[in-house]
Amino acid sequence: MSNHLKDIILKIWRQNGPQDSGRFETYKVDEISDEASFLEMLDYLNEQLITDGKEAIVFDHDCREGICGTCSLMINGQAHGPERSTATCQLHMRKFSSGAEIVIEPWRAAAFPIIKDLMVDRSAFDRIIESGGFITSVTGGAPDANLIPIPKPVADSAMDSAACIGCGACVAACPNGAANLFTSAKIAHLNLLPQGQAERYKRAESMIEKMDEYFGSCTNHGECEAACPKEISIDVIALANADYRKAKLKNRKFISRI
Amino acid sequence: MAQVLESQRGPVTGTAVAKKKRRPFLLDLYSTAVGKKYVMALTGIGLIGFVVFHMIGNLKMYLGQADMDHYAEFLKALLYPIAPKGVVLWLLRGGLLTMVALHIHAAYSLTQLNHKARPVKYQSERDYQVANFASRSMRYTGVTVLLFVIWHLLDLTWGVVNTVGADGEFIKADVYDNVVRSFERWPVALFYILANIMLGIHLFHGVWSLFQSMGWNSPRFNEWRRSIAAGIATIVVVGNVSFPVAVLAGIVGG
Ligand code: HEM
Ligand code: SF4
Ligand code: FES
């Protein structure tokens, strides 16, 4: 049985473009089903705004099932809102009650400039991936599955790290605006697997140094892990820190050998 | 309040080639945020070593004046006669100063980096989930400890802010008397106690944090990291706070 929530007050960040200073604006949704998703509630509000001849609120979304990493939003001071280990698109209005005041802000980081309203540009993450978040493999026919034996615990850990959808909630939640959880998840994913070994140390070095160009520095608060919709553990940060240390020493040794 | 990217974006290369900077190796490592965290962690370990030994050494005051003063004399004569008196102690002091300087420089420059990483703050209230008081106050607890150490040196090493000795002169070697005279002033004792609690809070996060920073991580001992941090912090605070309490209670120097 669906219930209906009444009189939801929304304080939403509106900003015309990257250079605009932006401000909060207050909206009211008179009635909404508690089965509506949070983003459906925003759709509904946007319909109202369009009907009233006003400009719709811009926000990011795509798959709406927690797998693409496009949705964002700082909801009542929490990245992806009050539901743990879910993305904003998986948040439902039943998490709130009638008369609730909900404050919505975009992710805030120097590396995530606001495009408009609640939408930010996360391509700094792409710069990090380009710097080493891949393996160089032979082209041609697809290799047979299970050609390379991988111990089950290793495959599981790599899979857990690979679950990162690149949403940026870790950066948004971090009091330092650090991207260590994202970067380390991507490093751990490949550095754990046999296929990633050839470029292991180059990867650790390049990705961490690329991250440095855009983001803050980790002080191990753990807010990223709490905000992550994929429950990536901060253990990956320790792994990447260890690999970076080894990389600096090994890469130096290799270079000085020639 | 626009959030605009200051640094130039790199080209879309698709290859993993790190930008080559020509710098001596250690400077190169220290130029990165993760490298600075290694330095914080390693200097932190060194400083913890000092703090723990300092506390253990001071327990001598429970054995009485002669033991305490003799211990101070022993420190000066470390490795004597291989090295002349005082030399080893000065080497250790030099090491400590260097570690403090590096620790503070790394803390300062990483703090600057973090402010730059979010030039426009959240305009609504954040609802932190797991960040605790200790982790969020590292800069403040750290600075408090620094100010305290300066006071502490002025008080017990140079005697500038100590009450002068019976003959009107601060006698450095009378360690026991100097400590007792200092702590008999309750505001000094109180400051000492508060500063040590700050140190404990700093270590409660710091010791846990350094395992992460160094990448010393293993399912075998991960669950112990919090307890190790709490344990070290507790031992240091309880030991140190006992000294002024013992003086005020008349157990030491009474
Ligand atoms: C002026 C004095 C100090 C300042 C400003 C300071 C500041 C800081 C800051 C900002 C951090 C980083 C916190 C983090 O990233 O998690 C830190 C970490 C740490 N501090 Fe201090 N600190 C000071 C003195 C000390 C002292 C006296 C000790 C030891 C007795 C100490 C031990 C540590 C340890 C072990 C860490 C952990 C390093 C890591 O996270 O890798 N600090 N300090
Ligand atoms: S680590 Fe988690 S929070 Fe960070 S980008 Fe990946 S999925 Fe999002
Ligand atoms: S919209 Fe795809 S993860 Fe939320």
Coordinates of C-alpha atoms and ligand atoms in Angstrom, one line a residue:
Chain A
M1 CA 0.0 0.0 0.0
S2 CA 1.4 3.3 -0.9
N3 CA 1.2 6.2 1.3
H4 CA 1.4 9.8 0.3
L5 CA 3.8 12.3 1.8
K6 CA 2.5 15.9 2.0
D7 CA 4.1 19.3 2.0
I8 CA 7.7 18.5 1.3
I9 CA 9.9 21.6 1.4
L10 CA 12.9 21.6 -0.9
K11 CA 15.8 24.0 -0.7
I12 CA 17.6 23.5 -4.0
W13 CA 20.9 25.0 -5.2
R14 CA 20.3 27.0 -8.4
Q15 CA 23.2 28.2 -10.4
N16 CA 23.0 29.5 -14.0
G17 CA 26.5 28.4 -15.1
P18 CA 30.0 27.9 -13.9
Q19 CA 30.6 31.6 -13.4
D20 CA 27.4 32.4 -11.6
S21 CA 27.5 32.7 -7.8
G22 CA 24.3 30.6 -7.3
R23 CA 21.8 30.6 -4.4
F24 CA 19.3 28.3 -2.7
E25 CA 15.7 28.5 -3.8
T26 CA 12.8 27.0 -2.0
Y27 CA 10.1 24.9 -3.6
K28 CA 7.2 22.9 -2.3
V29 CA 5.9 19.6 -3.4
D30 CA 2.3 19.3 -2.1
E31 CA 1.9 15.6 -2.4
I32 CA 4.0 12.7 -3.5
S33 CA 3.8 8.9 -3.2
D34 CA 6.3 7.3 -0.9
E35 CA 7.0 4.8 -3.6
A36 CA 8.3 7.6 -5.8
S37 CA 12.1 7.6 -6.1
F38 CA 13.9 10.8 -5.1
L39 CA 14.7 11.6 -8.7
E40 CA 11.0 11.0 -9.7
M41 CA 10.1 13.6 -7.1
L42 CA 12.5 16.0 -8.8
D43 CA 11.0 15.1 -12.2
Y44 CA 7.6 15.8 -10.7
L45 CA 8.8 19.2 -9.4
N46 CA 10.3 20.0 -12.8
E47 CA 7.0 19.3 -14.5
Q48 CA 5.4 21.8 -12.1
L49 CA 8.1 24.3 -12.9
I50 CA 7.7 23.8 -16.6
T51 CA 3.9 24.2 -16.3
D52 CA 4.4 27.4 -14.5
G53 CA 6.7 28.6 -17.3
K54 CA 9.8 28.4 -15.1
E55 CA 13.1 26.9 -15.8
A56 CA 13.5 23.2 -14.8
I57 CA 16.2 22.2 -12.3
V58 CA 19.2 20.6 -14.0
F59 CA 20.5 17.4 -12.4
D60 CA 22.5 14.4 -13.6
H61 CA 20.9 11.0 -14.0
D62 CA 21.0 8.1 -16.4
C63 CA 20.4 4.4 -15.5
R64 CA 18.4 5.1 -12.4
E65 CA 19.3 1.7 -11.1
G66 CA 22.6 2.4 -9.3
I67 CA 25.0 1.1 -12.0
C68 CA 26.1 4.0 -14.1
G69 CA 27.4 6.5 -11.6
T70 CA 25.8 9.5 -13.3
C71 CA 23.5 10.7 -10.5
S72 CA 24.9 12.7 -7.7
L73 CA 23.4 15.3 -5.2
M74 CA 24.3 16.2 -1.6
I75 CA 21.0 15.6 0.2
N76 CA 20.7 17.0 3.7
G77 CA 24.5 17.1 4.0
Q78 CA 25.0 13.5 2.9
A79 CA 26.4 12.4 -0.5
H80 CA 23.7 10.3 -2.2
G81 CA 21.3 11.0 0.7
P82 CA 20.5 9.2 3.9
E83 CA 20.2 5.7 2.5
R84 CA 23.5 3.8 3.0
S85 CA 25.3 2.0 0.1
T86 CA 22.9 3.3 -2.6
A87 CA 23.2 6.0 -5.2
T88 CA 20.7 8.9 -5.2
C89 CA 18.7 7.2 -8.0
Q90 CA 18.0 4.3 -5.5
L91 CA 16.7 6.6 -2.8
H92 CA 13.0 6.6 -2.2
M93 CA 10.6 9.1 -0.7
R94 CA 9.7 6.6 2.0
K95 CA 12.9 7.6 3.6
F96 CA 11.4 11.0 4.4
S97 CA 8.2 12.0 6.2
S98 CA 5.5 14.6 5.5
G99 CA 6.5 18.2 6.1
A100 CA 10.2 17.3 5.7
E101 CA 12.7 20.0 4.7
I102 CA 15.2 18.6 2.2
V103 CA 18.3 20.6 1.2
I104 CA 19.9 19.6 -2.1
E105 CA 23.4 20.8 -3.2
P106 CA 25.7 19.8 -6.0
W107 CA 29.0 18.0 -5.3
R108 CA 31.5 20.6 -4.4
A109 CA 35.2 20.4 -5.4
A110 CA 37.6 22.5 -7.4
A111 CA 37.9 19.6 -9.8
F112 CA 34.2 19.2 -10.2
P113 CA 33.1 22.6 -11.6
I114 CA 29.3 23.2 -11.6
I115 CA 27.9 23.2 -15.1
K116 CA 24.4 24.3 -14.1
D117 CA 22.3 23.9 -10.9
L118 CA 23.1 20.5 -9.5
M119 CA 25.1 19.2 -12.4
V120 CA 28.9 19.0 -12.1
D121 CA 31.7 18.2 -14.6
R122 CA 33.4 15.1 -13.3
S123 CA 35.9 14.6 -16.2
A124 CA 38.8 15.0 -13.8
F125 CA 38.1 11.3 -13.1
D126 CA 38.5 10.6 -16.8
R127 CA 42.0 12.2 -16.7
I128 CA 42.9 9.8 -13.8
I129 CA 41.6 6.8 -15.7
E130 CA 43.4 7.8 -18.9
S131 CA 46.7 8.0 -16.9
G132 CA 46.7 4.3 -16.1
G133 CA 43.3 2.8 -15.4
F134 CA 43.5 0.2 -18.1
I135 CA 45.6 -2.8 -19.2
T136 CA 47.5 -3.0 -22.5
S137 CA 46.3 -6.2 -24.0
V138 CA 46.7 -8.0 -27.3
T139 CA 43.9 -7.4 -29.8
G140 CA 42.3 -10.1 -31.9
G141 CA 40.0 -12.9 -31.0
A142 CA 38.5 -12.9 -27.5
P143 CA 40.7 -15.1 -25.2
D144 CA 39.1 -18.1 -23.6
A145 CA 37.5 -17.6 -20.3
N146 CA 39.6 -19.0 -17.4
L147 CA 42.7 -19.0 -19.5
I148 CA 44.5 -17.3 -16.7
P149 CA 44.0 -18.9 -13.4
I150 CA 43.1 -16.4 -10.6
P151 CA 42.6 -17.4 -7.0
K152 CA 39.0 -16.9 -5.9
P153 CA 39.8 -14.5 -3.1
V154 CA 41.8 -12.3 -5.5
A155 CA 39.0 -12.3 -8.1
D156 CA 36.6 -11.4 -5.3
S157 CA 38.7 -8.5 -4.1
A158 CA 39.3 -7.2 -7.6
M159 CA 35.6 -7.5 -8.3
D160 CA 34.7 -5.5 -5.1
S161 CA 37.1 -2.7 -6.3
A162 CA 35.8 -2.9 -9.8
A163 CA 32.3 -2.2 -8.5
C164 CA 33.2 1.5 -8.3
I165 CA 30.8 3.4 -10.7
G166 CA 32.8 6.6 -10.7
C167 CA 30.0 8.7 -9.2
G168 CA 32.3 11.0 -7.2
A169 CA 30.5 10.7 -3.9
C170 CA 33.8 9.9 -2.2
V171 CA 35.2 13.3 -3.3
A172 CA 32.0 15.1 -2.4
A173 CA 31.8 13.5 1.0
C174 CA 35.5 14.0 1.9
P175 CA 36.1 17.0 4.1
N176 CA 39.4 17.4 2.1
G177 CA 37.9 17.0 -1.4
A178 CA 40.3 14.0 -1.9
A179 CA 39.7 11.4 -4.6
N180 CA 41.7 8.6 -3.0
L181 CA 38.8 6.2 -2.7
F182 CA 38.0 6.4 -6.4
T183 CA 41.6 6.3 -7.6
S184 CA 42.6 3.5 -5.3
A185 CA 39.6 1.4 -6.2
K186 CA 40.6 1.7 -9.8
I187 CA 44.3 0.9 -9.0
A188 CA 43.3 -2.0 -6.7
H189 CA 41.0 -3.5 -9.3
L190 CA 43.8 -3.9 -11.9
N191 CA 46.8 -4.3 -9.6
L192 CA 45.2 -7.3 -7.9
L193 CA 44.7 -9.2 -11.1
P194 CA 47.4 -11.1 -13.1
Q195 CA 46.4 -9.1 -16.2
G196 CA 47.3 -5.9 -14.4
Q197 CA 50.8 -6.9 -13.3
A198 CA 52.8 -5.7 -16.3
E199 CA 51.8 -2.1 -15.7
R200 CA 51.2 -2.3 -12.0
Y201 CA 53.8 0.2 -10.8
K202 CA 53.5 2.5 -13.7
R203 CA 49.8 2.6 -13.0
A204 CA 50.1 3.3 -9.3
E205 CA 52.6 6.1 -10.0
S206 CA 50.7 7.8 -12.9
M207 CA 47.3 7.6 -11.4
I208 CA 48.2 8.9 -8.0
E209 CA 50.2 11.7 -9.5
K210 CA 47.4 12.6 -11.8
M211 CA 45.0 12.6 -8.9
D212 CA 47.4 15.0 -7.2
E213 CA 46.9 17.6 -9.9
Y214 CA 43.1 17.9 -9.2
F215 CA 42.2 16.8 -5.7
G216 CA 42.9 17.2 -2.0
S217 CA 44.8 14.9 0.3
C218 CA 43.4 12.0 2.3
T219 CA 43.4 12.3 6.1
N220 CA 41.7 9.0 6.7
H221 CA 38.4 10.3 8.0
G222 CA 36.6 7.4 6.3
E223 CA 33.7 9.6 5.1
C224 CA 34.2 8.3 1.5
E225 CA 33.6 4.7 2.5
A226 CA 30.4 5.7 4.3
A227 CA 29.1 7.6 1.3
C228 CA 30.1 5.2 -1.4
P229 CA 27.1 3.5 -3.0
K230 CA 29.2 0.5 -3.8
E231 CA 30.7 0.1 -0.3
I232 CA 34.3 0.3 -1.5
S233 CA 36.4 -0.1 1.5
I234 CA 39.2 2.3 2.5
D235 CA 41.4 -0.8 2.5
V236 CA 41.9 -0.1 -1.2
I237 CA 43.5 3.3 -0.2
A238 CA 46.1 1.5 1.9
L239 CA 46.8 -0.9 -1.0
A240 CA 47.3 2.0 -3.4
N241 CA 49.5 3.8 -0.9
A242 CA 51.7 0.7 -0.5
D243 CA 51.8 0.2 -4.3
Y244 CA 52.7 3.9 -4.8
R245 CA 55.6 3.6 -2.3
K246 CA 56.9 0.4 -4.1
A247 CA 56.4 2.0 -7.5
K248 CA 58.5 5.0 -6.7
L249 CA 61.4 2.8 -5.5
K250 CA 61.0 0.2 -8.3
N251 CA 60.5 2.6 -11.2
R252 CA 63.6 4.5 -10.0
K253 CA 65.6 1.3 -9.9
F254 CA 64.5 0.3 -13.4
I255 CA 65.3 3.6 -14.8
S256 CA 68.8 3.8 -13.3
R257 CA 69.6 0.3 -14.7
I258 CA 69.8 1.3 -18.3
Chain B
M1 CA 31.8 31.8 -6.0
A2 CA 32.2 30.0 -9.3
Q3 CA 34.1 26.7 -9.2
V4 CA 36.5 27.0 -12.0
L5 CA 39.4 24.6 -12.6
E6 CA 42.6 26.4 -12.1
S7 CA 45.1 23.9 -13.4
Q8 CA 45.3 23.2 -17.1
R9 CA 43.8 19.8 -18.1
G10 CA 46.2 17.4 -19.6
P11 CA 45.7 16.2 -23.2
V12 CA 43.7 13.0 -23.8
T13 CA 46.6 10.7 -24.5
G14 CA 45.2 7.3 -23.6
T15 CA 48.6 6.2 -22.5
A16 CA 49.9 5.8 -19.0
V17 CA 53.0 8.1 -19.1
A18 CA 53.6 10.1 -16.0
K19 CA 54.7 13.6 -16.4
K20 CA 58.5 13.6 -16.0
K21 CA 59.8 16.1 -13.6
R22 CA 63.5 16.3 -13.1
R23 CA 64.0 16.4 -9.3
P24 CA 66.1 14.5 -6.8
F25 CA 64.3 11.4 -5.8
L26 CA 63.3 12.3 -2.2
L27 CA 62.1 15.8 -3.2
D28 CA 60.1 14.2 -6.0
L29 CA 58.5 11.9 -3.6
Y30 CA 57.8 14.7 -1.1
S31 CA 56.2 16.8 -3.8
T32 CA 53.2 14.5 -3.9
A33 CA 50.4 14.4 -1.4
V34 CA 50.9 10.7 -0.7
G35 CA 54.6 11.2 -0.3
K36 CA 53.9 13.9 2.3
K37 CA 51.7 11.5 4.1
Y38 CA 54.5 9.0 4.3
V39 CA 56.6 11.7 5.9
M40 CA 53.9 12.6 8.4
A41 CA 53.5 8.9 9.3
L42 CA 57.3 8.2 9.7
T43 CA 58.0 11.4 11.6
G44 CA 54.9 10.7 13.7
I45 CA 56.3 7.3 14.6
G46 CA 59.6 8.9 15.6
L47 CA 57.8 11.5 17.7
I48 CA 55.6 8.8 19.4
G49 CA 58.8 6.9 20.2
F50 CA 60.1 10.1 21.9
V51 CA 56.9 10.7 23.8
V52 CA 56.7 7.2 25.1
F53 CA 60.3 7.1 26.2
H54 CA 59.9 10.6 27.8
M55 CA 57.0 9.4 29.8
I56 CA 58.7 6.2 30.9
G57 CA 61.8 8.1 31.9
N58 CA 59.7 10.5 34.0
L59 CA 58.2 7.7 35.9
K60 CA 61.6 7.8 37.8
M61 CA 60.2 10.7 39.8
Y62 CA 58.2 8.1 41.7
L63 CA 61.5 6.6 42.8
G64 CA 62.5 9.8 44.4
Q65 CA 64.8 12.8 43.8
A66 CA 68.1 11.0 43.5
D67 CA 66.9 8.5 40.9
M68 CA 65.3 11.3 38.8
D69 CA 68.3 13.5 38.9
H70 CA 70.6 10.6 38.2
Y71 CA 68.4 9.7 35.1
A72 CA 68.9 13.2 33.7
E73 CA 72.6 12.9 34.3
F74 CA 72.6 9.5 32.5
L75 CA 70.9 11.0 29.4
K76 CA 73.7 13.5 29.1
A77 CA 76.2 10.7 29.3
L78 CA 74.6 8.5 26.7
L79 CA 77.3 6.5 25.0
Y80 CA 80.0 8.2 27.1
P81 CA 82.9 7.7 26.8
I82 CA 82.6 6.7 23.2
A83 CA 81.1 10.1 22.5
P84 CA 81.8 13.1 24.7
K85 CA 79.1 14.0 27.2
G86 CA 76.0 15.6 25.7
V87 CA 76.8 14.8 22.1
V88 CA 74.4 11.9 21.7
L89 CA 71.7 13.8 23.4
W90 CA 72.2 16.7 21.0
L91 CA 72.1 14.4 18.1
L92 CA 68.8 13.0 19.3
R93 CA 67.5 16.5 19.8
G94 CA 68.5 17.4 16.3
G95 CA 66.6 14.4 15.0
L96 CA 63.6 15.4 17.0
L97 CA 63.7 19.0 15.7
T98 CA 64.0 17.8 12.2
M99 CA 61.0 15.4 12.6
V100 CA 58.9 18.2 14.1
A101 CA 59.8 20.5 11.3
L102 CA 59.0 18.0 8.6
H103 CA 55.8 16.9 10.3
I104 CA 54.5 20.5 10.6
H105 CA 55.6 21.4 7.1
A106 CA 53.8 18.4 5.6
A107 CA 50.7 19.1 7.7
Y108 CA 50.7 22.8 6.7
S109 CA 51.2 22.2 2.9
L110 CA 48.6 19.4 2.8
T111 CA 46.1 21.6 4.6
Q112 CA 46.8 24.3 1.9
L113 CA 46.2 21.7 -0.8
N114 CA 42.9 20.6 0.8
H115 CA 41.6 24.2 1.0
K116 CA 42.4 24.6 -2.7
A117 CA 40.6 21.4 -3.5
R118 CA 37.3 22.8 -2.3
P119 CA 37.5 26.6 -2.7
V120 CA 33.7 26.9 -2.4
K121 CA 32.4 25.2 0.8
Y122 CA 29.1 23.4 1.1
Q123 CA 26.5 26.1 1.6
S124 CA 24.3 23.8 3.8
E125 CA 25.2 21.9 6.9
R126 CA 27.2 18.7 6.4
D127 CA 26.0 15.6 8.1
Y128 CA 29.2 13.6 8.8
Q129 CA 28.8 9.9 9.2
V130 CA 32.1 8.6 10.6
A131 CA 34.6 11.4 10.8
N132 CA 35.2 11.8 14.5
F133 CA 36.4 14.6 16.7
A134 CA 39.9 13.4 16.7
S135 CA 40.2 13.1 13.0
R136 CA 38.6 16.5 12.4
S137 CA 40.8 18.4 15.0
M138 CA 44.3 17.1 14.1
R139 CA 45.5 20.5 13.1
Y140 CA 44.2 22.1 16.4
T141 CA 45.4 19.3 18.7
G142 CA 48.7 19.3 16.9
V143 CA 49.2 23.1 17.3
T144 CA 48.2 22.9 20.9
V145 CA 50.9 20.3 21.5
L146 CA 53.5 22.4 19.7
L147 CA 52.6 25.5 21.9
F148 CA 52.8 23.3 25.0
V149 CA 56.2 21.9 24.0
I150 CA 57.5 25.4 23.7
W151 CA 56.1 26.3 27.1
H152 CA 57.5 23.1 28.5
L153 CA 61.0 23.9 27.3
L154 CA 60.9 27.4 28.7
D155 CA 59.7 26.0 32.0
L156 CA 61.9 23.0 32.6
T157 CA 64.8 23.2 30.2
W158 CA 65.6 26.9 30.3
G159 CA 63.8 27.9 33.5
V160 CA 62.5 31.1 32.0
V161 CA 59.0 30.6 33.3
N162 CA 59.9 28.4 36.2
T163 CA 59.8 29.8 39.7
V164 CA 63.4 30.3 40.6
G165 CA 65.3 28.0 42.8
A166 CA 65.8 28.5 46.6
D167 CA 69.0 30.4 46.0
G168 CA 67.3 32.7 43.4
E169 CA 68.7 30.8 40.4
F170 CA 67.3 28.1 38.1
I171 CA 69.5 25.1 38.4
K172 CA 68.9 22.9 35.4
A173 CA 70.3 19.7 36.9
D174 CA 67.9 19.8 39.8
V175 CA 65.3 18.2 37.6
Y176 CA 63.2 16.8 40.4
D177 CA 62.9 20.2 42.3
N178 CA 62.1 22.0 39.1
V179 CA 59.3 19.7 38.2
V180 CA 57.8 19.9 41.6
R181 CA 58.0 23.7 41.8
S182 CA 56.4 24.0 38.4
F183 CA 53.5 21.7 39.1
E184 CA 52.8 23.2 42.4
R185 CA 51.3 26.1 40.5
W186 CA 47.9 24.7 39.6
P187 CA 47.3 26.7 36.4
V188 CA 50.6 25.2 35.0
A189 CA 49.4 21.7 36.1
L190 CA 46.1 22.3 34.5
F191 CA 47.7 23.4 31.2
Y192 CA 49.9 20.4 31.3
I193 CA 47.0 18.0 31.8
L194 CA 44.9 19.6 29.0
A195 CA 47.8 19.6 26.6
N196 CA 48.4 16.0 27.2
I197 CA 44.7 15.1 26.6
M198 CA 45.1 17.0 23.3
L199 CA 48.2 14.9 22.5
G200 CA 46.2 11.8 23.3
I201 CA 43.4 12.8 20.9
H202 CA 46.0 13.5 18.2
L203 CA 47.5 10.1 18.7
F204 CA 44.1 8.4 18.8
H205 CA 43.6 9.3 15.2
G206 CA 47.2 9.6 14.2
V207 CA 48.3 6.1 15.1
W208 CA 45.3 4.6 13.4
S209 CA 45.8 6.9 10.4
L210 CA 49.5 6.1 9.9
F211 CA 48.8 2.5 9.0
Q212 CA 46.6 3.7 6.2
S213 CA 49.1 6.3 5.0
M214 CA 51.9 3.8 4.9
G215 CA 49.7 1.1 3.3
W216 CA 50.3 -1.2 6.3
N217 CA 47.1 -3.0 5.8
S218 CA 46.2 -6.6 6.3
P219 CA 43.1 -8.5 7.3
R220 CA 45.3 -10.2 9.9
F221 CA 45.7 -7.1 12.0
N222 CA 43.3 -4.4 10.6
E223 CA 40.9 -4.9 13.5
W224 CA 43.7 -4.2 15.9
R225 CA 44.7 -0.8 14.5
R226 CA 42.0 1.1 16.4
S227 CA 43.0 -0.7 19.7
I228 CA 46.7 0.0 19.1
A229 CA 45.9 3.7 18.6
A230 CA 43.7 3.8 21.7
G231 CA 46.2 1.9 23.7
I232 CA 49.2 4.1 22.9
A233 CA 47.1 7.3 23.4
T234 CA 45.9 6.0 26.8
I235 CA 49.3 4.9 28.1
V236 CA 50.9 8.3 27.1
V237 CA 48.1 10.4 28.6
V238 CA 47.7 8.4 31.8
G239 CA 51.4 8.3 32.4
N240 CA 52.0 12.0 31.8
V241 CA 48.9 13.3 33.6
S242 CA 49.8 11.3 36.7
F243 CA 52.9 13.6 37.2
P244 CA 51.1 16.9 38.0
V245 CA 48.4 15.0 39.9
A246 CA 51.1 13.3 42.0
V247 CA 52.8 16.7 42.7
L248 CA 49.5 18.4 43.6
A249 CA 48.5 15.5 45.8
G250 CA 51.8 15.6 47.6
I251 CA 52.9 12.1 46.5
V252 CA 55.9 13.5 44.7
G253 CA 57.9 16.3 46.3
G254 CA 55.5 16.4 49.4
Ligands
HEM1 C1 52.8 21.2 15.9 C2 52.5 20.0 16.1 C3 51.7 19.1 15.3 C4 50.9 19.4 14.2 C5 50.5 20.7 13.7 C6 50.4 18.1 13.8 C7 49.5 18.0 12.7 C8 49.2 16.8 12.2 C9 48.3 16.6 11.1 C10 47.5 17.7 10.4 C11 48.2 15.3 10.9 C12 47.5 14.6 9.7 C13 46.3 13.9 10.2 C14 45.9 12.9 9.2 O1 46.2 13.0 8.0 O2 45.2 11.9 9.5 C15 49.1 14.6 11.8 C16 49.3 13.2 11.8 C17 50.0 12.6 12.8 N1 50.6 13.2 13.9 FE1 50.8 15.1 14.2 N2 51.0 17.1 14.5 C18 51.8 17.7 15.4 C19 52.5 17.1 16.4 C20 52.6 15.7 16.6 C21 53.3 15.0 17.6 C22 54.1 15.7 18.8 C23 53.1 13.7 17.4 C24 53.7 12.5 18.2 C25 53.9 12.5 19.4 C26 52.3 13.5 16.3 C27 52.0 12.3 15.7 C28 51.2 12.2 14.6 C29 51.0 10.9 14.0 C30 51.4 9.5 14.4 C31 50.2 11.2 12.8 C32 49.7 10.2 11.8 C33 50.4 10.3 10.5 C34 49.5 9.8 9.3 O3 48.3 10.0 9.3 O4 50.1 9.1 8.5 N3 52.0 14.8 15.8 N4 49.6 15.5 12.6
SF4_2 S1 34.6 4.9 -4.9 FE1 32.4 4.8 -4.5 S2 31.9 6.9 -4.1 FE2 33.9 7.0 -5.1 S3 33.4 7.2 -7.3 FE3 33.6 5.0 -6.9 S4 31.5 4.3 -6.5 FE4 31.5 6.5 -6.3
FES3 S1 21.5 7.2 -12.3 FE1 22.9 5.6 -12.8 S2 23.8 5.2 -10.8 FE2 22.2 6.7 -10.4

